[in-house]
Amino acid sequence: MRLYPINFRHLDSDEAFKKYDIISVDARPARQDQRRESWKPIMDRIQKERHLDGWRSRQPLLDPAVEDSMCRLNRDAQERADGQSLALVRPKEVRGLKVTPHPGWTADEQRKIEAYASQPDLFSGRSRSPLQAPRFKAAYHYRCHDRGCNGHKQHVIDWELVALQRRLVGYSDAAPQDALEAKFLGEMCAADRDVAFYVGNQAKRVHVFSVLGVYWPKR
């Protein structure tokens, strides 16, 4: 399930939650989004239930959802209007992580950011600051287990990619690049990790999938 939009930066402390927290929240289908997994949270109440601490507590919930074919997801998204738009995919081979300078927001992205920042926050009274583009973007190159797979290149939009860069403000370009490669390739995709990618597609371009996060328990 995709819960959107949630403005993490402006959640109150008792509403804020982190990765692998279990939460309770009211939601309804996102009518302007054809993707069946997309739901709109009703932000009047978010309640944290508990945190799944460590891979052992997460694996019973996530391992049954892992699948092997990114190619199948691509085919379904192009052939069916209600094709699966979220998945957890185990790669057969991670060929690399390409880190390149971020070109800045596209015109469409910039319009959305400006429109969001111009709206007053009626609940908190706080002004909304525009989201700044990170210094670098990254993309995984990998092959899935589909017999005819020619490889996939998917950009990483995991918030941790941005957070890691923010911790290295003031360093030269080489330091953030090395840190991203060390974390997202060297550590997360190490040989002793049973890595899988959380992937999701775009509402306007359903054939374009991105890596939303990395699942990397030990083998």
PDB file of C-alpha atoms in Angstrom:
ATOM      1  CA  MET A   1       0.000   0.000   0.000  1.00  0.00           C
ATOM      2  CA  ARG A   2       1.194   3.501  -0.884  1.00  0.00           C
ATOM      3  CA  LEU A   3       0.158   6.214   1.585  1.00  0.00           C
ATOM      4  CA  TYR A   4       0.436   9.656  -0.009  1.00  0.00           C
ATOM      5  CA  PRO A   5       0.808  12.506   0.707  1.00  0.00           C
ATOM      6  CA  ILE A   6       2.435  12.550   4.140  1.00  0.00           C
ATOM      7  CA  ASN A   7       4.472  15.637   5.008  1.00  0.00           C
ATOM      8  CA  PHE A   8       7.082  14.109   7.296  1.00  0.00           C
ATOM      9  CA  ARG A   9       8.902  17.381   7.835  1.00  0.00           C
ATOM     10  CA  HIS A  10       5.876  18.974   9.529  1.00  0.00           C
ATOM     11  CA  LEU A  11       4.512  16.101  11.596  1.00  0.00           C
ATOM     12  CA  ASP A  12       4.235  16.796  15.305  1.00  0.00           C
ATOM     13  CA  SER A  13       6.500  14.727  17.536  1.00  0.00           C
ATOM     14  CA  ASP A  14       3.675  12.463  18.697  1.00  0.00           C
ATOM     15  CA  GLU A  15       2.672  11.790  15.074  1.00  0.00           C
ATOM     16  CA  ALA A  16       6.136  11.315  13.587  1.00  0.00           C
ATOM     17  CA  PHE A  17       7.185   7.794  12.727  1.00  0.00           C
ATOM     18  CA  LYS A  18      10.200   6.137  11.191  1.00  0.00           C
ATOM     19  CA  LYS A  19      11.027   3.304   8.868  1.00  0.00           C
ATOM     20  CA  TYR A  20       9.739  -0.087  10.079  1.00  0.00           C
ATOM     21  CA  ASP A  21       7.309   1.442  12.574  1.00  0.00           C
ATOM     22  CA  ILE A  22       3.834  -0.102  12.513  1.00  0.00           C
ATOM     23  CA  ILE A  23       1.192   2.630  12.531  1.00  0.00           C
ATOM     24  CA  SER A  24      -2.588   2.957  12.563  1.00  0.00           C
ATOM     25  CA  VAL A  25      -4.089   5.598  10.287  1.00  0.00           C
ATOM     26  CA  ASP A  26      -7.408   6.107   8.527  1.00  0.00           C
ATOM     27  CA  ALA A  27      -7.110   6.184   4.724  1.00  0.00           C
ATOM     28  CA  ARG A  28      -9.233   6.147   1.600  1.00  0.00           C
ATOM     29  CA  PRO A  29      -8.474   5.163  -2.017  1.00  0.00           C
ATOM     30  CA  ALA A  30      -6.699   7.912  -3.946  1.00  0.00           C
ATOM     31  CA  ARG A  31      -9.314   8.619  -6.594  1.00  0.00           C
ATOM     32  CA  GLN A  32      -7.029  10.700  -8.801  1.00  0.00           C
ATOM     33  CA  ASP A  33      -4.435   7.913  -8.902  1.00  0.00           C
ATOM     34  CA  GLN A  34      -5.191   4.842 -11.010  1.00  0.00           C
ATOM     35  CA  ARG A  35      -2.657   2.717  -9.136  1.00  0.00           C
ATOM     36  CA  ARG A  36      -4.607   0.304  -6.974  1.00  0.00           C
ATOM     37  CA  GLU A  37      -2.088   0.412  -4.125  1.00  0.00           C
ATOM     38  CA  SER A  38      -2.391   4.208  -3.712  1.00  0.00           C
ATOM     39  CA  TRP A  39      -4.338   5.395  -0.670  1.00  0.00           C
ATOM     40  CA  LYS A  40      -4.703   8.878   0.779  1.00  0.00           C
ATOM     41  CA  PRO A  41      -4.136   9.049   4.548  1.00  0.00           C
ATOM     42  CA  ILE A  42      -6.522  11.091   6.676  1.00  0.00           C
ATOM     43  CA  MET A  43      -4.053  13.013   8.764  1.00  0.00           C
ATOM     44  CA  ASP A  44      -6.305  13.797  11.734  1.00  0.00           C
ATOM     45  CA  ARG A  45      -4.811  10.849  13.592  1.00  0.00           C
ATOM     46  CA  ILE A  46      -1.668   8.798  13.212  1.00  0.00           C
ATOM     47  CA  GLN A  47      -0.922   6.352  15.983  1.00  0.00           C
ATOM     48  CA  LYS A  48       2.357   4.499  16.366  1.00  0.00           C
ATOM     49  CA  GLU A  49       1.796   0.919  17.447  1.00  0.00           C
ATOM     50  CA  ARG A  50       5.292  -0.530  17.712  1.00  0.00           C
ATOM     51  CA  HIS A  51       8.674  -0.675  16.011  1.00  0.00           C
ATOM     52  CA  LEU A  52      10.045  -3.713  14.201  1.00  0.00           C
ATOM     53  CA  ASP A  53      13.532  -3.667  15.639  1.00  0.00           C
ATOM     54  CA  GLY A  54      16.056  -5.753  13.728  1.00  0.00           C
ATOM     55  CA  TRP A  55      15.758  -7.963  10.686  1.00  0.00           C
ATOM     56  CA  ARG A  56      14.387 -10.964  12.582  1.00  0.00           C
ATOM     57  CA  SER A  57      11.222  -9.072  13.515  1.00  0.00           C
ATOM     58  CA  ARG A  58      10.763  -7.762   9.958  1.00  0.00           C
ATOM     59  CA  GLN A  59      11.450 -10.871   7.910  1.00  0.00           C
ATOM     60  CA  PRO A  60       8.240 -12.806   8.782  1.00  0.00           C
ATOM     61  CA  LEU A  61       6.216  -9.907   7.350  1.00  0.00           C
ATOM     62  CA  LEU A  62       8.410  -9.043   4.371  1.00  0.00           C
ATOM     63  CA  ASP A  63       9.951 -12.290   3.119  1.00  0.00           C
ATOM     64  CA  PRO A  64       6.609 -13.661   1.820  1.00  0.00           C
ATOM     65  CA  ALA A  65       6.256 -10.527  -0.343  1.00  0.00           C
ATOM     66  CA  VAL A  66       9.634 -10.893  -2.086  1.00  0.00           C
ATOM     67  CA  GLU A  67       9.485 -11.803  -5.771  1.00  0.00           C
ATOM     68  CA  ASP A  68      12.133 -12.393  -8.412  1.00  0.00           C
ATOM     69  CA  SER A  69      10.996 -10.774 -11.673  1.00  0.00           C
ATOM     70  CA  MET A  70      11.181  -7.046 -12.275  1.00  0.00           C
ATOM     71  CA  CYS A  71      10.553  -7.824 -15.930  1.00  0.00           C
ATOM     72  CA  ARG A  72       7.109  -9.198 -15.089  1.00  0.00           C
ATOM     73  CA  LEU A  73       6.202  -6.011 -13.229  1.00  0.00           C
ATOM     74  CA  ASN A  74       7.251  -3.938 -16.236  1.00  0.00           C
ATOM     75  CA  ARG A  75       5.171  -6.054 -18.593  1.00  0.00           C
ATOM     76  CA  ASP A  76       2.093  -5.937 -16.380  1.00  0.00           C
ATOM     77  CA  ALA A  77       2.337  -2.168 -15.910  1.00  0.00           C
ATOM     78  CA  GLN A  78       2.422  -1.619 -19.665  1.00  0.00           C
ATOM     79  CA  GLU A  79      -0.322  -4.117 -20.497  1.00  0.00           C
ATOM     80  CA  ARG A  80      -2.828  -3.545 -17.667  1.00  0.00           C
ATOM     81  CA  ALA A  81      -4.247  -0.316 -16.310  1.00  0.00           C
ATOM     82  CA  ASP A  82      -4.460  -1.901 -12.843  1.00  0.00           C
ATOM     83  CA  GLY A  83      -1.065  -3.578 -12.991  1.00  0.00           C
ATOM     84  CA  GLN A  84       0.908  -3.981  -9.784  1.00  0.00           C
ATOM     85  CA  SER A  85       2.664  -0.725  -8.918  1.00  0.00           C
ATOM     86  CA  LEU A  86       4.555  -1.682  -5.748  1.00  0.00           C
ATOM     87  CA  ALA A  87       6.751  -4.698  -5.061  1.00  0.00           C
ATOM     88  CA  LEU A  88       9.763  -6.062  -3.234  1.00  0.00           C
ATOM     89  CA  VAL A  89      12.106  -7.520  -5.862  1.00  0.00           C
ATOM     90  CA  ARG A  90      15.187  -9.675  -5.265  1.00  0.00           C
ATOM     91  CA  PRO A  91      17.863  -9.014  -7.913  1.00  0.00           C
ATOM     92  CA  LYS A  92      19.884 -11.842  -9.383  1.00  0.00           C
ATOM     93  CA  GLU A  93      22.929  -9.630  -9.853  1.00  0.00           C
ATOM     94  CA  VAL A  94      23.593  -6.044  -8.745  1.00  0.00           C
ATOM     95  CA  ARG A  95      25.949  -4.693 -11.366  1.00  0.00           C
ATOM     96  CA  GLY A  96      26.607  -1.302  -9.843  1.00  0.00           C
ATOM     97  CA  LEU A  97      25.413   1.996  -8.437  1.00  0.00           C
ATOM     98  CA  LYS A  98      25.917   5.062 -10.594  1.00  0.00           C
ATOM     99  CA  VAL A  99      26.176   8.322  -8.639  1.00  0.00           C
ATOM    100  CA  THR A 100      25.931  11.545 -10.658  1.00  0.00           C
ATOM    101  CA  PRO A 101      25.349  15.248  -9.883  1.00  0.00           C
ATOM    102  CA  HIS A 102      21.690  16.091  -9.393  1.00  0.00           C
ATOM    103  CA  PRO A 103      20.558  18.435 -12.202  1.00  0.00           C
ATOM    104  CA  GLY A 104      17.968  20.168 -10.011  1.00  0.00           C
ATOM    105  CA  TRP A 105      14.211  19.807 -10.096  1.00  0.00           C
ATOM    106  CA  THR A 106      12.438  19.515 -13.410  1.00  0.00           C
ATOM    107  CA  ALA A 107       9.963  22.250 -14.351  1.00  0.00           C
ATOM    108  CA  ASP A 108       7.072  19.980 -13.341  1.00  0.00           C
ATOM    109  CA  GLU A 109       8.682  19.104 -10.000  1.00  0.00           C
ATOM    110  CA  GLN A 110       9.439  22.763  -9.309  1.00  0.00           C
ATOM    111  CA  ARG A 111       5.827  23.761  -9.957  1.00  0.00           C
ATOM    112  CA  LYS A 112       4.596  21.133  -7.503  1.00  0.00           C
ATOM    113  CA  ILE A 113       7.103  22.226  -4.848  1.00  0.00           C
ATOM    114  CA  GLU A 114       6.210  25.899  -5.239  1.00  0.00           C
ATOM    115  CA  ALA A 115       2.497  25.145  -5.153  1.00  0.00           C
ATOM    116  CA  TYR A 116       2.949  23.150  -1.973  1.00  0.00           C
ATOM    117  CA  ALA A 117       5.131  25.795  -0.294  1.00  0.00           C
ATOM    118  CA  SER A 118       2.627  28.554  -1.108  1.00  0.00           C
ATOM    119  CA  GLN A 119      -0.222  26.817   0.734  1.00  0.00           C
ATOM    120  CA  PRO A 120      -0.605  27.709   4.427  1.00  0.00           C
ATOM    121  CA  ASP A 121      -0.560  24.868   6.914  1.00  0.00           C
ATOM    122  CA  LEU A 122      -3.984  25.288   8.498  1.00  0.00           C
ATOM    123  CA  PHE A 123      -3.328  22.851  11.328  1.00  0.00           C
ATOM    124  CA  SER A 124       0.042  23.965  12.652  1.00  0.00           C
ATOM    125  CA  GLY A 125       0.224  27.561  11.421  1.00  0.00           C
ATOM    126  CA  ARG A 126       3.784  26.942  10.253  1.00  0.00           C
ATOM    127  CA  SER A 127       5.045  28.152   6.910  1.00  0.00           C
ATOM    128  CA  ARG A 128       6.111  25.503   4.433  1.00  0.00           C
ATOM    129  CA  SER A 129       9.653  25.719   3.114  1.00  0.00           C
ATOM    130  CA  PRO A 130      10.469  24.460  -0.397  1.00  0.00           C
ATOM    131  CA  LEU A 131      12.383  21.186  -0.560  1.00  0.00           C
ATOM    132  CA  GLN A 132      15.937  21.682  -1.791  1.00  0.00           C
ATOM    133  CA  ALA A 133      17.380  19.346  -4.404  1.00  0.00           C
ATOM    134  CA  PRO A 134      20.209  17.079  -3.153  1.00  0.00           C
ATOM    135  CA  ARG A 135      23.732  17.325  -4.573  1.00  0.00           C
ATOM    136  CA  PHE A 136      23.705  13.849  -6.110  1.00  0.00           C
ATOM    137  CA  LYS A 137      21.316  11.279  -7.489  1.00  0.00           C
ATOM    138  CA  ALA A 138      21.969   7.556  -7.824  1.00  0.00           C
ATOM    139  CA  ALA A 139      20.707   4.636  -9.883  1.00  0.00           C
ATOM    140  CA  TYR A 140      21.050   0.891  -9.434  1.00  0.00           C
ATOM    141  CA  HIS A 141      22.000  -1.299 -12.378  1.00  0.00           C
ATOM    142  CA  TYR A 142      20.900  -4.895 -11.883  1.00  0.00           C
ATOM    143  CA  ARG A 143      19.480  -8.019 -13.452  1.00  0.00           C
ATOM    144  CA  CYS A 144      16.418  -9.786 -12.114  1.00  0.00           C
ATOM    145  CA  HIS A 145      15.743 -13.538 -12.227  1.00  0.00           C
ATOM    146  CA  ASP A 146      13.608 -13.385 -15.381  1.00  0.00           C
ATOM    147  CA  ARG A 147      15.205 -15.664 -17.976  1.00  0.00           C
ATOM    148  CA  GLY A 148      15.156 -12.978 -20.668  1.00  0.00           C
ATOM    149  CA  CYS A 149      16.243 -10.058 -18.468  1.00  0.00           C
ATOM    150  CA  ASN A 150      18.522  -7.576 -20.212  1.00  0.00           C
ATOM    151  CA  GLY A 151      19.071  -5.545 -17.069  1.00  0.00           C
ATOM    152  CA  HIS A 152      17.339  -2.718 -15.232  1.00  0.00           C
ATOM    153  CA  LYS A 153      18.441   0.808 -14.419  1.00  0.00           C
ATOM    154  CA  GLN A 154      16.343   2.400 -11.687  1.00  0.00           C
ATOM    155  CA  HIS A 155      16.885   5.656  -9.866  1.00  0.00           C
ATOM    156  CA  VAL A 156      16.982   5.556  -6.086  1.00  0.00           C
ATOM    157  CA  ILE A 157      14.495   7.862  -4.371  1.00  0.00           C
ATOM    158  CA  ASP A 158      15.048   6.499  -0.885  1.00  0.00           C
ATOM    159  CA  TRP A 159      15.019   9.412   1.585  1.00  0.00           C
ATOM    160  CA  GLU A 160      18.087   7.898   3.264  1.00  0.00           C
ATOM    161  CA  LEU A 161      20.061   8.774   0.128  1.00  0.00           C
ATOM    162  CA  VAL A 162      19.278  12.454   0.746  1.00  0.00           C
ATOM    163  CA  ALA A 163      19.765  12.254   4.513  1.00  0.00           C
ATOM    164  CA  LEU A 164      23.253  10.789   4.098  1.00  0.00           C
ATOM    165  CA  GLN A 165      24.235  13.661   1.824  1.00  0.00           C
ATOM    166  CA  ARG A 166      22.949  16.243   4.282  1.00  0.00           C
ATOM    167  CA  ARG A 167      25.247  14.865   6.937  1.00  0.00           C
ATOM    168  CA  LEU A 168      28.191  15.629   4.647  1.00  0.00           C
ATOM    169  CA  VAL A 169      27.456  19.288   3.929  1.00  0.00           C
ATOM    170  CA  GLY A 170      30.686  21.232   3.450  1.00  0.00           C
ATOM    171  CA  TYR A 171      32.679  18.268   2.144  1.00  0.00           C
ATOM    172  CA  SER A 172      34.041  18.079  -1.380  1.00  0.00           C
ATOM    173  CA  ASP A 173      32.049  16.211  -4.018  1.00  0.00           C
ATOM    174  CA  ALA A 174      34.205  13.108  -3.666  1.00  0.00           C
ATOM    175  CA  ALA A 175      33.235  12.485  -0.032  1.00  0.00           C
ATOM    176  CA  PRO A 176      29.435  12.228  -0.558  1.00  0.00           C
ATOM    177  CA  GLN A 177      29.915  10.129  -3.688  1.00  0.00           C
ATOM    178  CA  ASP A 178      32.178   7.696  -1.871  1.00  0.00           C
ATOM    179  CA  ALA A 179      29.820   7.574   1.115  1.00  0.00           C
ATOM    180  CA  LEU A 180      26.794   6.801  -1.075  1.00  0.00           C
ATOM    181  CA  GLU A 181      28.603   4.020  -2.898  1.00  0.00           C
ATOM    182  CA  ALA A 182      29.947   2.574   0.348  1.00  0.00           C
ATOM    183  CA  LYS A 183      26.505   2.518   1.982  1.00  0.00           C
ATOM    184  CA  PHE A 184      24.121   1.675  -0.862  1.00  0.00           C
ATOM    185  CA  LEU A 185      26.404  -0.699  -2.753  1.00  0.00           C
ATOM    186  CA  GLY A 186      29.250  -1.878  -0.548  1.00  0.00           C
ATOM    187  CA  GLU A 187      27.216  -2.408   2.638  1.00  0.00           C
ATOM    188  CA  MET A 188      23.603  -2.922   1.566  1.00  0.00           C
ATOM    189  CA  CYS A 189      24.420  -5.113  -1.427  1.00  0.00           C
ATOM    190  CA  ALA A 190      27.305  -7.029   0.151  1.00  0.00           C
ATOM    191  CA  ALA A 191      27.678 -10.746  -0.550  1.00  0.00           C
ATOM    192  CA  ASP A 192      26.403 -11.668   2.921  1.00  0.00           C
ATOM    193  CA  ARG A 193      23.144  -9.734   2.432  1.00  0.00           C
ATOM    194  CA  ASP A 194      19.936 -11.141   0.981  1.00  0.00           C
ATOM    195  CA  VAL A 195      19.153  -7.868  -0.763  1.00  0.00           C
ATOM    196  CA  ALA A 196      15.833  -6.881  -2.326  1.00  0.00           C
ATOM    197  CA  PHE A 197      14.582  -3.562  -3.657  1.00  0.00           C
ATOM    198  CA  TYR A 198      11.340  -1.858  -2.766  1.00  0.00           C
ATOM    199  CA  VAL A 199      10.171  -0.614  -6.167  1.00  0.00           C
ATOM    200  CA  GLY A 200       7.278   1.562  -7.267  1.00  0.00           C
ATOM    201  CA  ASN A 201       6.185   3.199 -10.486  1.00  0.00           C
ATOM    202  CA  GLN A 202       5.026   6.694 -11.388  1.00  0.00           C
ATOM    203  CA  ALA A 203       1.365   7.624 -11.750  1.00  0.00           C
ATOM    204  CA  LYS A 204       1.924   9.436 -15.051  1.00  0.00           C
ATOM    205  CA  ARG A 205       4.505   6.979 -16.413  1.00  0.00           C
ATOM    206  CA  VAL A 206       3.485   3.565 -15.159  1.00  0.00           C
ATOM    207  CA  HIS A 207       6.286   1.838 -17.055  1.00  0.00           C
ATOM    208  CA  VAL A 208       8.939   3.764 -15.067  1.00  0.00           C
ATOM    209  CA  PHE A 209       9.856   2.121 -11.766  1.00  0.00           C
ATOM    210  CA  SER A 210      12.202   3.550  -9.125  1.00  0.00           C
ATOM    211  CA  VAL A 211      13.913   2.032  -6.095  1.00  0.00           C
ATOM    212  CA  LEU A 212      12.081   3.354  -3.032  1.00  0.00           C
ATOM    213  CA  GLY A 213      14.298   1.624  -0.509  1.00  0.00           C
ATOM    214  CA  VAL A 214      16.544  -1.361   0.123  1.00  0.00           C
ATOM    215  CA  TYR A 215      15.749  -4.476   2.165  1.00  0.00           C
ATOM    216  CA  TRP A 216      19.042  -6.064   3.199  1.00  0.00           C
ATOM    217  CA  PRO A 217      18.866  -8.700   5.952  1.00  0.00           C
ATOM    218  CA  LYS A 218      21.784 -11.064   6.402  1.00  0.00           C
ATOM    219  CA  ARG A 219      21.709 -14.352   4.512  1.00  0.00           C
TER     220      ARG A 219
END
